[in-house]
Amino acid sequence: MGSPANHDNVASLATDFYSLLESFKETPFYHLLFEIFLVLTVLWLILFRKPRRIEKKLTEKEKQELIDEWQPEPLVPPVDANHPALNVRVLDGIVGKTIEIDGKKSLNFATFNFLNFVGNPRITDKAIQAVQKYGVGSCGPRGFYGTIDIHLELEERLAHFFNCEEGIIYSYGFSTVASIIPAYSKRNDILFVDEGVHYAIQKGVEASRSTVKWFRHNDISDLERLLVEQDIHDKKNPKKARTLRRFLIIEGLYMNYGDLCPLPRMVELKYQYKYRIFMDESVSFGTIGQTGRGVTEYYNIDRRKIDLISSSLEYSVGSIGGFAVGSSFVVDHQRLSAQGYCFSASLPPLLAAAAIEALNIMEEEDTTLCDTLMEKSKRLHQKLLDIKGYLIVGEDISPLKHLRLTNSQNTVARLEEIVEFAQTRGITITVARYLNDEHRLPEPSIRLILNVEMTDEELEFLCTVLQEARVKVTV
Amino acid sequence: MSNYQTNKPRDDNNRTSDHRNHEEFEETPTWAAVVTVLGYAILSALGWLRDFLRHIGLEEKRTAHDPNPKDFVPLYQSYECFYTRNLYTRIRDVFNQPIASVAGAKVHVMERVSDDYNWTFKFSGKKIPSINLGSYNYLGFAENQGPCSEQAIKSIETYAVTTCSTRHELGHQRYMKELESLMAEYLNVEDCMAFGMGFATNALNIPTLAGKGDLILSDKLNHVSLILGARLSGATIRTFNHNDMKDLEAHLRKAIISGQPRTCRPWKKILIIVEGVYSMEGSLCKLPEIIELKKKYKAYLYVDEAHSIGAIGSRGRGVVDYWKVDPNDIEIHMGTFTKSFGSAGGYIAGKKNIIDYIRVSSHSACYSSSMSAPIVHQIISALSIIMGRDGTNDGQKRIQQLACNVRYFRRQLVDMGFIVYGNDNSPVVPVMIFMPAKIAAVNREMLKRGCAVVTVGFPATLLTESRVRFCISAGHTKEMLNHALKAMDEVGHLVSLRYSKKNPHRRWIELDHADYDKEYTS
C-alpha cells in the first residue's frame, strides 16, 4: 500500500522523467549526434579494442648483457674418427671390371658400371679428342656461351634414342631430378611419391614445397587409396581442384630395392585420376628392355604417355651428368625454370663426347648388351637363391640386387665383415650407404651390381665367396 | 642504389697501398628509369594484345601443345609464361648462343637464323670468330693445348672418364686426396673437400651446416645456389642490404636480443653467408668489417668465392688474399673450379673438424658420382702453375696480366662516360644499359663487330637495371681489349649508352691512351 509520501516520490520521478524527455526534444540536433557518438565510442573501447602489447623496452645495458651472454653451439657436432666415410678404401687406376686396391686386383661387383663402359677404348679416344678441341671446362652456364655444339648433339641423340621430341642435359646426376621436380610442382600442388625413391628425388620433392603424399613402396592399392581420398576432397571443392596440379613420382627400377614399378597399372590410373607421371630411370636406362630403352620398352608402353623421363649419365653410360626426355611442351620449360640448368656451369664437353660415344655403342646394329645383361642377371639371381642364409631383394632381371642376411642377423657390422672377407678373396662388394635423414631408411644390405662382361665362372666364384663369408660371419 | 662508397684496405703501417680499392654504383638517372618502366609497360600491353589475338584465333599459337587430354589441370599458369612468350622470345637469339670452339679468349659463335621471329632457330653453318667477353675464364686456363690439357689427356688414359661410384663407396681415388691437400695448401687452411658441381656444393652442403633453430643472415644479392641451400636447410633466413655493414650489425643485435620468433628461445647458431665477388654487381664483400662483426657477435662466416678465387688478390688466393685477413677467421671457405681453373666442380675448405663432418654427412659425398679424372687433373695442373710449382712464373704472370687488363678496361669505360658498377679491381665489369630493347641491340651490334658479350635483364637483375657484363680474362691481349673498347665506343654512340652524370662523355679517340698504357708497365 503506497503511503502518500511514496506516491509523491513516484510522481516527482515521473515528472522529472517527463521533463527529461521534453528537454531531449528541445536539444539541438548536433548535440544529440555528439552524445550518440560519445556513447558509441565508449562501447567500442570497452568491447572491441584489443589491449596494446606492452613492448619489451630493454635498456642498453640489458641488451649488451644479452649479447655478451649468448653462446652459440659449435658449427658442427663432433665426428667419430672411425666413421666409415672417413676410412674409405683408396683406389688407383681404372675402376672397371677389375679394380686395384692397395696393389691387389679384385673383381668389381660394387660400382654402377653395368655395361662396362668405364675404360672402353672408343670412349677414351672420343674424350681425348674432345679435350683437344674444346679444352676441359665449359666456362659458363648454358645461357652465357656455355652451350657448346656437342651439348646440342647429345640432347638430340638422347631424344632420338628414346623416340621423344626433346632432351635436355644437366651437369650433375643428383641435381637433375632435384631441379626438375621444383620446376613444375609449386606450393599447393600435390605429389604422390613412392616411399622407396632415392635421396635425390626426396630432395627435389622437399625443394618444391608441394603437398606430398607418400604411398607404400610399389603398393598400387595404397596409391589408389590416396587417389580416392584426393578425389573425394576435390569433389568438395571443385574450383580449387581445377588449379591444383598432380604428379606421380616413381622410379623405373628402384635403386634402393632393385624392383620394377608396376607401370601399366599406373598409366591406367593416370587417365582415370588425371595426374602426370614423372619417372626417374637412372638405373633402368641401358639395363632394362631389349635395347636398353628402359621400363617403357620392357612393358611395351607408349613413351608418350609418360610426361617426363629423367635419368642419369653416371651409371650405364659411364659419363657424368644427367638428362631428361619428353615432349617439347614439358621439357622446354626447364630451360628457363630449372635451377640446376640455368644457374650452373654446363657439362664439360669431354663428358658429353663420352656419353655420345656410349650411345653409339648402345645403338649399334649387332649389339646385344642389354639382352645379355638381363640374361646374366637372371642366372645370377638363380645362383644367389641357392645360397642359404641370404635374402635376395630385387627382380630377377635387375642387374642391381640387394643382399641381406636372414633372421635378425642383418646388421651393418656383419655386412661390413662380409665385405672385408670378400675383399681378401678378391671380390669387391660394398654395403649400400645412406644418410640418416632418408625418408624411409632402407634396411642394411649389400648392393650387388652386375657387370655385363662378367663370365659364368666369375659369377660362380662370387657365390662361393658369399657362401663362405656367411658361414664365417654367422658362426 | 645511391651511394658513392670508398673503402680503403686495412693498412697497418699507415701507408697507402696502391690497390686503389674504390667501389662505385652511380645512381640511375631518373629519366632512364622512367623510360625503362615505360618500355616494359608498352611491351606488356603489346603482349596482352597479342595474347588476346591468339585467344580469339586471329594469330597462330606458337607454343607447344600438351599431349595429354584437355581435362588435365594445365601444367603452367598462363601468367608464368606471359613473360616468356611475349618479352623473352622477342630477344631469344641473344641468349643461349652456342659456340663451336674452346671457350678461350677468342671463340667461334655459331650463327643462328630464324624465319619466325625467334620461335625456332636454324644453324646457317657459319661460325663468327669473336673476342670472348662472356665466359668465365679469368686466368685464361680454358685452353685446348698446353700442360693442363696434356695432364687431362694422360689422366683419361690412366683412370678413364669416371668411377661410377660415390665418395663413400668406391669413388675415393688417390688423385682426390692429392687435389684436396693441394687446395688446402693453396688457401692456407687445414683441410678441403672437392665436389663435382659448384651449384651442388652450396645447395647440398649448407643443409648439413645449418638446420631448424639456426639463423642464416644472407646478403640480398647472393647467388641462387646459396639461397636454395639455405632454404633446404630449414633454418630461418633473413637478408641484409647488399654490403651494408650497419644493416648486418642491426640484424645481428636484433637476433641475439630477441631470439627466435614467437618462442623467444635463443638461436642455436648464426651463420653469415656472403660472396667474395658478386657476379652481377662486380662488388667485393667488405671482409675485414664482416670478420670484426662476426667476432664481436660470435657468429660463423661462410664465404662463397666462386668468382674471386684465382681472380682477386696479389697471389690469386681470393678475397682473403686481397684484404690480407687471416683465413682461420672464416669458418667455411667455398669456391668453384669453373671460373679461374678452367674445369668444373666446387670445394669447401676450413678447419679439419668441420671438413670431417662434411665428409661424413654431405649429400653429395654419399649419393653422387665422384669427380671425373681429367677434371681433377686439370685443376691440379692449373693450381701447380698458379702456385709456381711447375718451375715457371707463368702463374704470377697470368695474375698480373688479369689485374692490368681489368684496370685498363675499366678506367677507359668509365672515362668514356658509361656507368660501370663495382670495384675497380673486380674482373666482372657490368655496364648499365637500363632499357629492355637495348639488351638485344647491344648484344647484336657487339657481335657484328666481333665481340661476344653477355647482356642480362629482368629477372636476373632488377627491372630497371639491365646491364652488359664483361668478364675480363688473363688471356685477353691489349689489342683484343682495344678492339672491344672501340666496338663498345661505337655501339655506345649508336644505341646511346653514355648515362654517367659524374664523368664527361667522350669518344674513344679522345682518350689519352698513353696514360692507360702505363697500367701495363707500372
Coordinates of C-alpha atoms in Angstrom, one line a residue, chain A residues 56 58 60 63-64 66-80 83-86 88-95 99 101-102 108 110-113 118-120 123-124 127-128 130-150 152 165 171-175 179 182-184 186 198-200 203 206-209 241-247 256 270-271 274-276 278 304-305 307 314-316 318-320 327-337 339-341 343-346 348 350-351 354 428-438 447, chain B residues 64-69 71-77 80-81 84 88 92 94-103 107 109-110 123 127 132-137 142-145 148-150 152-153 156-175 177 195-200 204 207-209 214 223-225 228 231-233 252-253 256-258 264 266-271 280 296-300 331-332 338-339 342-344 353-372 374-375 378 443 447 451-456 460 469:
Chain A
K56 CA 59.7 -5.0 -24.1
L58 CA 65.3 -3.1 -22.7
E60 CA 71.2 -0.5 -23.5
K63 CA 70.9 -5.5 -24.4
Q64 CA 74.7 -5.6 -24.1
L66 CA 72.2 -10.4 -23.6
I67 CA 74.7 -10.1 -26.4
D68 CA 77.6 -11.0 -24.1
E69 CA 75.9 -13.9 -22.5
W70 CA 74.7 -15.6 -25.7
Q71 CA 76.8 -18.7 -26.6
P72 CA 76.3 -20.4 -29.9
E73 CA 76.6 -24.1 -30.4
P74 CA 79.6 -25.3 -32.3
L75 CA 79.2 -25.1 -36.0
V76 CA 79.4 -28.9 -36.4
P77 CA 79.0 -31.7 -33.9
P78 CA 82.0 -33.9 -33.2
V79 CA 82.5 -36.8 -35.6
D80 CA 83.6 -40.3 -34.8
H83 CA 83.2 -43.5 -39.2
P84 CA 83.4 -45.5 -42.5
A85 CA 83.2 -42.3 -44.6
L86 CA 86.5 -41.2 -43.1
V88 CA 87.2 -45.3 -47.2
R89 CA 89.2 -47.5 -49.5
V90 CA 91.6 -45.6 -51.6
L91 CA 91.7 -46.6 -55.2
D92 CA 94.2 -46.3 -58.0
G93 CA 93.7 -46.9 -61.7
I94 CA 90.7 -47.6 -63.8
V95 CA 87.6 -48.7 -61.9
I99 CA 90.0 -52.8 -59.7
I101 CA 93.1 -51.6 -54.0
D102 CA 96.4 -51.5 -52.1
N108 CA 84.3 -55.4 -59.1
A110 CA 80.2 -52.7 -56.4
T111 CA 80.2 -49.8 -59.0
F112 CA 77.4 -48.9 -61.3
N113 CA 79.3 -50.0 -64.3
V118 CA 84.5 -47.5 -67.9
G119 CA 87.8 -47.7 -69.7
N120 CA 86.3 -48.6 -73.0
I123 CA 85.0 -43.8 -75.3
T124 CA 88.5 -42.9 -74.1
A127 CA 87.0 -38.0 -74.8
I128 CA 90.6 -37.2 -75.6
A130 CA 87.1 -33.5 -77.2
V131 CA 89.8 -32.2 -74.8
Q132 CA 92.0 -31.4 -77.8
K133 CA 89.2 -29.5 -79.5
Y134 CA 87.4 -27.8 -76.6
G135 CA 89.7 -27.9 -73.6
V136 CA 88.4 -29.3 -70.3
G137 CA 85.8 -26.9 -68.8
S138 CA 82.9 -25.2 -70.5
C139 CA 83.5 -21.9 -68.5
G140 CA 79.9 -20.7 -68.2
P141 CA 76.3 -21.6 -67.8
R142 CA 74.1 -22.5 -70.8
G143 CA 72.8 -19.0 -71.1
F144 CA 76.2 -17.3 -71.4
Y145 CA 78.3 -19.0 -74.1
G146 CA 78.4 -22.3 -72.2
T147 CA 76.2 -24.1 -74.8
I148 CA 78.7 -26.0 -77.0
D149 CA 77.6 -27.7 -80.2
I150 CA 78.4 -31.1 -78.6
L152 CA 73.2 -29.9 -78.6
E165 CA 60.6 -34.8 -79.0
S171 CA 75.9 -31.3 -65.5
Y172 CA 75.4 -33.4 -62.3
G173 CA 73.3 -36.5 -61.8
F174 CA 72.0 -35.6 -58.4
S175 CA 70.9 -32.1 -59.5
S179 CA 65.9 -29.4 -60.1
P182 CA 60.6 -28.0 -58.3
A183 CA 60.4 -26.5 -61.8
Y184 CA 56.9 -27.9 -62.3
K186 CA 54.9 -25.5 -56.8
H198 CA 66.2 -42.4 -53.8
Y199 CA 67.6 -39.4 -52.0
A200 CA 67.9 -37.0 -54.9
K203 CA 65.4 -33.6 -52.0
E206 CA 61.4 -31.1 -50.4
A207 CA 62.6 -28.2 -52.5
S208 CA 59.3 -28.0 -54.3
R209 CA 57.3 -27.1 -51.1
A241 CA 40.8 -28.7 -57.6
R242 CA 40.9 -27.3 -61.1
T243 CA 44.1 -25.3 -60.2
L244 CA 46.0 -28.0 -58.4
R245 CA 48.4 -29.9 -60.4
R246 CA 49.1 -33.6 -59.6
F247 CA 52.2 -35.6 -60.2
N256 CA 67.2 -49.0 -53.1
K270 CA 46.8 -41.6 -64.8
Y271 CA 44.0 -41.2 -67.2
K274 CA 44.3 -37.1 -64.2
Y275 CA 47.8 -36.8 -62.8
R276 CA 51.1 -36.6 -64.7
F278 CA 57.5 -38.2 -63.8
R304 CA 54.3 -40.5 -74.9
K305 CA 52.1 -41.5 -72.1
D307 CA 55.2 -37.0 -69.2
E314 CA 76.6 -41.7 -64.4
Y315 CA 75.5 -45.3 -64.4
S316 CA 75.3 -47.4 -67.6
G318 CA 79.8 -44.2 -68.0
S319 CA 80.0 -40.5 -68.0
I320 CA 78.9 -37.7 -65.6
S327 CA 57.6 -33.8 -75.2
S328 CA 58.7 -30.3 -76.1
F329 CA 55.8 -29.0 -74.2
V330 CA 57.2 -30.4 -70.9
V331 CA 61.0 -30.3 -71.5
D332 CA 61.3 -26.8 -72.9
H333 CA 60.1 -25.3 -69.6
Q334 CA 63.2 -26.4 -67.8
R335 CA 65.4 -24.3 -69.9
L336 CA 64.2 -21.2 -68.0
S337 CA 63.0 -22.7 -64.7
Q339 CA 67.8 -24.0 -61.3
G340 CA 70.4 -26.7 -61.8
Y341 CA 70.3 -25.9 -65.5
F343 CA 72.5 -21.2 -62.8
S344 CA 75.2 -23.8 -63.1
A345 CA 78.1 -24.3 -65.5
S346 CA 77.3 -26.6 -68.3
P348 CA 82.3 -30.3 -69.7
L350 CA 84.7 -34.3 -72.9
L351 CA 82.0 -35.9 -70.7
A354 CA 82.0 -39.8 -73.8
T428 CA 85.0 -56.2 -54.2
I429 CA 81.4 -55.5 -52.9
T430 CA 80.1 -52.7 -50.8
V431 CA 77.5 -52.1 -48.2
A432 CA 74.9 -49.6 -49.5
R433 CA 75.4 -46.3 -47.9
Y434 CA 72.6 -44.0 -46.9
L435 CA 72.4 -40.8 -44.9
N436 CA 70.3 -40.9 -41.7
D437 CA 67.7 -38.4 -42.8
E438 CA 66.3 -40.5 -45.6
R447 CA 74.4 -53.7 -53.1
Chain B
A64 CA 54.0 -26.4 -77.9
H65 CA 50.8 -28.3 -77.0
D66 CA 50.1 -30.6 -74.1
P67 CA 49.9 -34.2 -75.4
N68 CA 47.5 -35.1 -72.5
P69 CA 43.7 -34.9 -72.8
D71 CA 40.6 -32.2 -68.8
F72 CA 44.0 -32.4 -67.1
V73 CA 44.9 -29.4 -65.0
P74 CA 47.1 -27.1 -67.1
L75 CA 50.8 -27.7 -66.4
Y76 CA 51.7 -24.0 -66.5
Q77 CA 49.8 -20.9 -65.3
E80 CA 54.0 -17.6 -65.8
C81 CA 54.6 -17.9 -69.5
T84 CA 58.5 -16.0 -71.8
Y88 CA 61.8 -13.1 -73.8
R92 CA 65.7 -15.0 -77.5
V94 CA 70.7 -13.1 -77.7
F95 CA 70.7 -15.8 -75.0
N96 CA 72.0 -19.4 -75.1
Q97 CA 74.2 -18.7 -78.1
P98 CA 76.0 -21.9 -78.9
I99 CA 79.8 -21.9 -79.6
A100 CA 81.8 -24.3 -81.6
S101 CA 85.3 -24.0 -80.1
V102 CA 87.2 -23.8 -76.8
A103 CA 85.8 -21.0 -74.6
V107 CA 85.6 -18.0 -79.5
V109 CA 79.9 -18.3 -82.1
M110 CA 77.6 -20.4 -84.2
F123 CA 72.0 -23.0 -88.0
K127 CA 80.9 -19.5 -87.4
N132 CA 85.1 -13.8 -75.8
L133 CA 84.0 -11.3 -73.2
G134 CA 81.3 -13.5 -71.7
S135 CA 82.8 -16.8 -70.5
Y136 CA 84.3 -17.1 -67.0
N137 CA 87.9 -17.6 -67.9
A142 CA 90.4 -22.6 -70.9
E143 CA 92.9 -23.9 -73.4
N144 CA 92.9 -27.0 -75.5
Q145 CA 96.7 -27.0 -75.6
C148 CA 96.9 -28.6 -68.3
S149 CA 95.2 -30.3 -71.2
E150 CA 98.1 -32.7 -71.6
A152 CA 94.0 -34.2 -68.5
I153 CA 94.5 -36.4 -71.5
I156 CA 91.9 -40.2 -69.1
E157 CA 94.2 -42.9 -70.3
T158 CA 95.2 -43.8 -66.8
Y159 CA 91.9 -43.5 -64.9
A160 CA 89.1 -43.5 -67.5
V161 CA 86.4 -40.9 -67.5
T162 CA 84.5 -41.9 -64.4
T163 CA 84.4 -44.3 -61.5
C164 CA 80.6 -44.9 -61.4
S165 CA 80.7 -44.8 -57.7
T166 CA 80.3 -42.4 -54.8
R167 CA 82.9 -41.0 -52.4
H168 CA 81.5 -43.1 -49.6
E169 CA 81.8 -46.3 -51.5
L170 CA 84.4 -46.8 -54.2
G171 CA 84.9 -43.4 -55.7
H172 CA 87.7 -42.3 -53.5
Q173 CA 90.7 -42.2 -55.8
R174 CA 94.2 -41.2 -54.8
Y175 CA 94.0 -38.1 -57.0
K177 CA 93.4 -36.8 -51.9
F195 CA 82.7 -31.9 -55.2
G196 CA 81.6 -32.4 -58.8
M197 CA 79.4 -29.4 -59.3
G198 CA 79.7 -25.8 -57.8
F199 CA 75.9 -25.3 -57.6
A200 CA 75.5 -28.6 -55.8
L204 CA 73.8 -29.8 -50.7
P207 CA 71.8 -28.1 -45.1
T208 CA 74.4 -30.1 -43.2
L209 CA 75.8 -26.9 -41.5
D214 CA 69.6 -21.7 -36.6
H223 CA 73.5 -16.5 -55.8
V224 CA 70.6 -18.8 -56.3
S225 CA 72.6 -21.9 -55.1
L228 CA 68.5 -22.9 -52.3
R231 CA 66.0 -22.9 -47.9
L232 CA 66.6 -26.7 -47.9
S233 CA 68.4 -26.5 -44.5
L252 CA 72.8 -9.5 -35.5
R253 CA 71.9 -7.4 -32.5
I256 CA 70.6 -12.2 -30.3
I257 CA 68.4 -9.8 -28.2
S258 CA 65.0 -11.1 -29.4
C264 CA 61.9 -16.2 -28.0
P266 CA 67.9 -18.1 -28.2
W267 CA 69.2 -19.0 -31.6
K268 CA 71.4 -22.1 -31.7
K269 CA 73.9 -20.5 -34.0
I270 CA 74.1 -17.7 -36.6
L271 CA 75.6 -18.2 -40.0
M280 CA 76.1 -9.2 -61.3
K296 CA 82.0 -9.4 -31.8
Y297 CA 78.7 -11.3 -32.0
K298 CA 80.1 -14.8 -32.1
A299 CA 78.6 -15.7 -35.5
Y300 CA 80.0 -18.1 -38.1
E331 CA 84.8 -20.9 -40.8
I332 CA 83.9 -22.1 -44.3
T338 CA 84.8 -23.5 -63.1
K339 CA 85.9 -19.9 -63.4
G342 CA 89.1 -23.9 -66.5
S343 CA 87.5 -27.0 -65.1
A344 CA 84.3 -27.9 -63.2
N353 CA 86.8 -31.0 -37.8
I354 CA 84.3 -29.1 -40.0
I355 CA 85.6 -30.8 -43.2
D356 CA 85.4 -34.2 -41.5
Y357 CA 81.8 -33.6 -40.6
I358 CA 81.1 -32.6 -44.2
R359 CA 82.8 -35.7 -45.5
V360 CA 80.6 -37.8 -43.3
S361 CA 77.2 -36.1 -43.9
S362 CA 77.4 -34.4 -47.2
H363 CA 74.6 -35.4 -49.6
S364 CA 77.0 -35.2 -52.5
A365 CA 79.6 -37.5 -51.0
C366 CA 77.0 -40.2 -50.2
Y367 CA 74.9 -40.2 -53.3
S368 CA 76.8 -38.6 -56.3
S369 CA 79.5 -40.0 -58.5
S370 CA 82.9 -38.8 -57.6
M371 CA 84.7 -36.3 -59.8
S372 CA 86.0 -37.2 -63.2
P374 CA 90.5 -35.3 -66.3
I375 CA 88.5 -32.6 -64.5
Q378 CA 93.1 -30.0 -65.0
N443 CA 74.4 -7.8 -77.9
L447 CA 78.6 -9.5 -82.2
C451 CA 82.8 -9.2 -79.6
A452 CA 80.7 -11.9 -77.8
V453 CA 79.2 -10.2 -74.8
V454 CA 76.6 -11.2 -72.2
T455 CA 73.6 -8.9 -71.7
V456 CA 71.2 -9.5 -68.8
A460 CA 68.3 -11.8 -63.3
R469 CA 78.5 -7.8 -68.2

